[in-house]
Each structure stands twice: as C-alpha cells, then as structure tokens.
Short mmCIF file of C-alpha atoms and ligand atoms in Angstrom, two decimals:
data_model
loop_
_atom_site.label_atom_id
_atom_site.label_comp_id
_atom_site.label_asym_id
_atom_site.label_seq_id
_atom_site.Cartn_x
_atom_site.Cartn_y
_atom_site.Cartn_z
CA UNK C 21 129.43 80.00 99.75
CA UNK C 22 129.28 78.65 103.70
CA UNK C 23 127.53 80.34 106.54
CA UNK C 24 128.55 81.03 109.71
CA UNK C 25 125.74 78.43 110.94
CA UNK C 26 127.09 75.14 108.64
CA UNK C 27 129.53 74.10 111.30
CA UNK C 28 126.73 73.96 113.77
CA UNK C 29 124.06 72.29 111.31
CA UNK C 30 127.21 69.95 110.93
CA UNK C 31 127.16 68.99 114.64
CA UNK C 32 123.19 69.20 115.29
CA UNK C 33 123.38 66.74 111.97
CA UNK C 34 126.02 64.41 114.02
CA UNK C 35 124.45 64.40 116.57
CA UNK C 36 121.12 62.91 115.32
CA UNK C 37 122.60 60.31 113.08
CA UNK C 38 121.22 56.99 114.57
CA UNK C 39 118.41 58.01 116.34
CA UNK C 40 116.58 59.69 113.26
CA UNK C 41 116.54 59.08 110.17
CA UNK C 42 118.13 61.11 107.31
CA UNK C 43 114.64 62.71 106.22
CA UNK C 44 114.03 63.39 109.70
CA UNK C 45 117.25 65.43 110.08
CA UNK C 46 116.92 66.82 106.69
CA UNK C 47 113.26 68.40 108.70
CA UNK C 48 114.93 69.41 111.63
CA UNK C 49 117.82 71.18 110.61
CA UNK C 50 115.92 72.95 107.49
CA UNK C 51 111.90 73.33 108.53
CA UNK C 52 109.46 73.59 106.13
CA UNK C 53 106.75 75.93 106.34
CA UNK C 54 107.78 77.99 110.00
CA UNK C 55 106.22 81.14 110.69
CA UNK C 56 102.72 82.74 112.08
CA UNK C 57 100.90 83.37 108.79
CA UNK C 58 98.36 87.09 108.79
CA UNK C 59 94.65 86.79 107.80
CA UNK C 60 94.49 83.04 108.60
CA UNK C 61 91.80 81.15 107.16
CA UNK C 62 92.22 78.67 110.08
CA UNK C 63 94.15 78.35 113.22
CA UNK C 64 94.80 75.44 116.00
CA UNK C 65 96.98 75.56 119.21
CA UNK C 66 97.57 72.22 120.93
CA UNK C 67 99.62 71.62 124.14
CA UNK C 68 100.49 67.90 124.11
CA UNK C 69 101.39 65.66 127.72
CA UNK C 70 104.65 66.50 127.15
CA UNK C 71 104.30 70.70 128.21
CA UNK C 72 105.08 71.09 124.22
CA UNK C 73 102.81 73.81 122.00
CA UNK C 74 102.74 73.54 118.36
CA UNK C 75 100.57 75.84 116.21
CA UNK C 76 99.26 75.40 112.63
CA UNK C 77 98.04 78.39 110.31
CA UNK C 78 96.37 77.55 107.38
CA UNK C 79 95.01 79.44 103.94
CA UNK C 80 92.00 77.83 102.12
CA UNK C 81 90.83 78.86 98.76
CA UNK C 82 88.20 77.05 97.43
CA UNK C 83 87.91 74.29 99.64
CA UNK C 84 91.84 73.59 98.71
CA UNK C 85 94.32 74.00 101.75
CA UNK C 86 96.88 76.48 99.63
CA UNK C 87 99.37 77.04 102.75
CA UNK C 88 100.21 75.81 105.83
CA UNK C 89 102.43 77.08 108.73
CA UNK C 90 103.29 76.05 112.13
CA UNK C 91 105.22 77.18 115.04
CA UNK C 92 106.64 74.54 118.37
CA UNK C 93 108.32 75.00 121.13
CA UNK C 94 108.76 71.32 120.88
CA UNK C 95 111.89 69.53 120.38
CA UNK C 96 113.94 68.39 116.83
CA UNK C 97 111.18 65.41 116.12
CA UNK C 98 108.32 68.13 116.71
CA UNK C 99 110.02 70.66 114.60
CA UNK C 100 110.48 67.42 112.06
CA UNK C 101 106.52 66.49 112.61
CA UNK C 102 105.25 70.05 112.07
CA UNK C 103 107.55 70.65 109.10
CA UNK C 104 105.87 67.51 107.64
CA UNK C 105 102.22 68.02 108.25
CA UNK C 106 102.10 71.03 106.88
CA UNK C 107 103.57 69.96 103.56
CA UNK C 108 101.20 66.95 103.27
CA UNK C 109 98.84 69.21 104.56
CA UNK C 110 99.17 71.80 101.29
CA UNK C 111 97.45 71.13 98.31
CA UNK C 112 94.57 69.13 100.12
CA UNK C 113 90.83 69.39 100.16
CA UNK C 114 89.57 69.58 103.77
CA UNK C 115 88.12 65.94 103.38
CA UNK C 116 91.33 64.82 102.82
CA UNK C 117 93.49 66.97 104.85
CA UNK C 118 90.98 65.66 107.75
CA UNK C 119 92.17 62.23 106.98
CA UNK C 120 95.88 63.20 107.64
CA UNK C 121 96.88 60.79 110.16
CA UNK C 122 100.11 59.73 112.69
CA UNK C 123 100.97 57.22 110.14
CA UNK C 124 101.10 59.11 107.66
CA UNK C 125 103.37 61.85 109.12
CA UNK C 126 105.42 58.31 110.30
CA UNK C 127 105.82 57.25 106.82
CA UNK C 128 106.73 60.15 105.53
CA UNK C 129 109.73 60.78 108.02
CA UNK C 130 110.56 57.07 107.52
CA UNK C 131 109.57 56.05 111.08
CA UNK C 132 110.50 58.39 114.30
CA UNK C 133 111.95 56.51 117.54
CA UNK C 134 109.39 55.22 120.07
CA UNK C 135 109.38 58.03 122.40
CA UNK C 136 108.54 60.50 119.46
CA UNK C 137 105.49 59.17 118.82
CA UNK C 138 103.58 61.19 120.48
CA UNK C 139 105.03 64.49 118.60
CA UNK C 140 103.23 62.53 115.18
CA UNK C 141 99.83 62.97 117.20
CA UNK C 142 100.78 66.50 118.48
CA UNK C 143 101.09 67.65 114.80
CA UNK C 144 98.47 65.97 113.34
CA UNK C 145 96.08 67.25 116.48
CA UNK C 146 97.26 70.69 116.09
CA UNK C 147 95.82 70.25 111.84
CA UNK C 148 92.82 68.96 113.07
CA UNK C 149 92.02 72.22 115.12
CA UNK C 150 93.04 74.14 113.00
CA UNK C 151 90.65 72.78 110.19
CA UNK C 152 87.72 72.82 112.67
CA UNK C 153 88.64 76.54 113.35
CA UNK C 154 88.33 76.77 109.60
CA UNK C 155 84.78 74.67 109.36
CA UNK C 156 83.68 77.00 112.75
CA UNK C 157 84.42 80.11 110.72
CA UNK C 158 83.02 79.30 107.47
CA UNK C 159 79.77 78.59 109.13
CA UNK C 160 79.88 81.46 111.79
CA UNK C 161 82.28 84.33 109.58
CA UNK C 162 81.23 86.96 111.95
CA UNK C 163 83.90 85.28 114.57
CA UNK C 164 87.25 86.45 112.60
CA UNK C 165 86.20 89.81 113.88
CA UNK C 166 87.18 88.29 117.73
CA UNK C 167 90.45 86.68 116.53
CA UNK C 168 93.98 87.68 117.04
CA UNK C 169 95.36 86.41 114.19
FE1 FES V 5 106.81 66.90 123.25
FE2 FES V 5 107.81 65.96 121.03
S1 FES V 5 108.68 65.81 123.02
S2 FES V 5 105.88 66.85 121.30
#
C-alpha cells in the first residue's frame, strides 16, 4: 500500500542524492529512535554554534543503556546524527557508551559532507550529557524529584 507522504519522501530522497550518502538518507527520511521518552534515567540538551538543539533521553538498567531517544530542531544530517547515536548508543554499558565518538557516528553514516561535521559532535555531545545526567543522578537520586522529565 502507498501513503500520501511517499511522493514527498521521493523528492526529499532526490534531493539528497549526492550530497549524502544512501545510509544517511535512509536516517533522514525514516529516524530512528524520535520522541521525548517519560521517567528518564538520563537526559542532555545541547545547543551547538549553529543555533541547533538536539536532546537525548536515555533508560539504563543495570548499568546497560536499554533505550535511547532524541529530539533536533536541527537539519536532515542532525536528524541523520541523532538517529544514529542513539542506536549505537542502545545496548551499551556506560563505559562504552562514554567512548561513543564523532567518528564513530561518521563511520556509521558512511562519511557526512564537510559542513556537517559539526552535527557528528552535536549528537555525540548531547549523549555525553545525557550520561553525566545519568552518573549525577545515580550518585545524588534525590534530584529526579526537581526534574521535568
Ligand atoms: Fe546545526 Fe547540523 S546544521 S547541527
């Protein structure tokens, strides 16, 4: 069956060829992970230099990251970089969710152009707060009675 939207993923897919790759498209036009996420175990906000926001949600059980969920008001590659963070980002142990680097949101997408760099390091920034808000609340639990989320 087709929905009303294919035409228009059609285009937005068109539109991209060239300039990102095919996993990179595949990211934008069908995000992984997108939503707010209740009772967080851990949550980060960054604004990068660009005016862009991107925030990361993420559930914990047993020191094991079990979801992950962001939110942009970025453009396609920071939809495409928050998509993929959050999926390397699941199934990880803090330790080595900490580790989660540019590169490795890079290599996963298959490279991003030059002047989406930077929305790599926005993601991977916005994980890193958002496991420090984790770490902060594990040793300080009293504190999820001040959050909003
Ligand atoms: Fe701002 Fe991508 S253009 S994070």
């Amino acid at each position: 069956m087709t929905s009303e939207f294919e035409p228009l993923e059609q285009l937005i897919r068109e539109s991209m060829k060239g300039v990102y790759t095919e996993t990179t498209i595949d990211h934008v036009v069908n995000p992984r992970n997108v939503g707010n996420m209740q009772d967080a175990d851990g949550f980060g906000e960054v604004t990068g230099p660009c005016g862009d926001t991107m925030e990361i949600w993420l559930k914990v059980k047993r020191g094991i990251i079990t979801n992950a969920t962001f939110l942009t008001d970025g453009c396609g590659a920071t939809i495409a970089t928050g998509s993929t963070v959050t999926e390397i980002a699941r199934g990880k142990s803090i330790p080595e969710a900490m580790k989660i680097n540019k590169q490795h949101v890079l290599n996963a997408l298959g490279s991003l152009p030059e002047e989406s760099i930077h929305c790599a390091l926005l993601a991977v920034n916005t994980l890193k707060q958002a496991i420090k808000d984790y770490l902060d609340l594990k040793k300080e639990p009293w504190k999820r009675a001040y959050r909003k989320y």
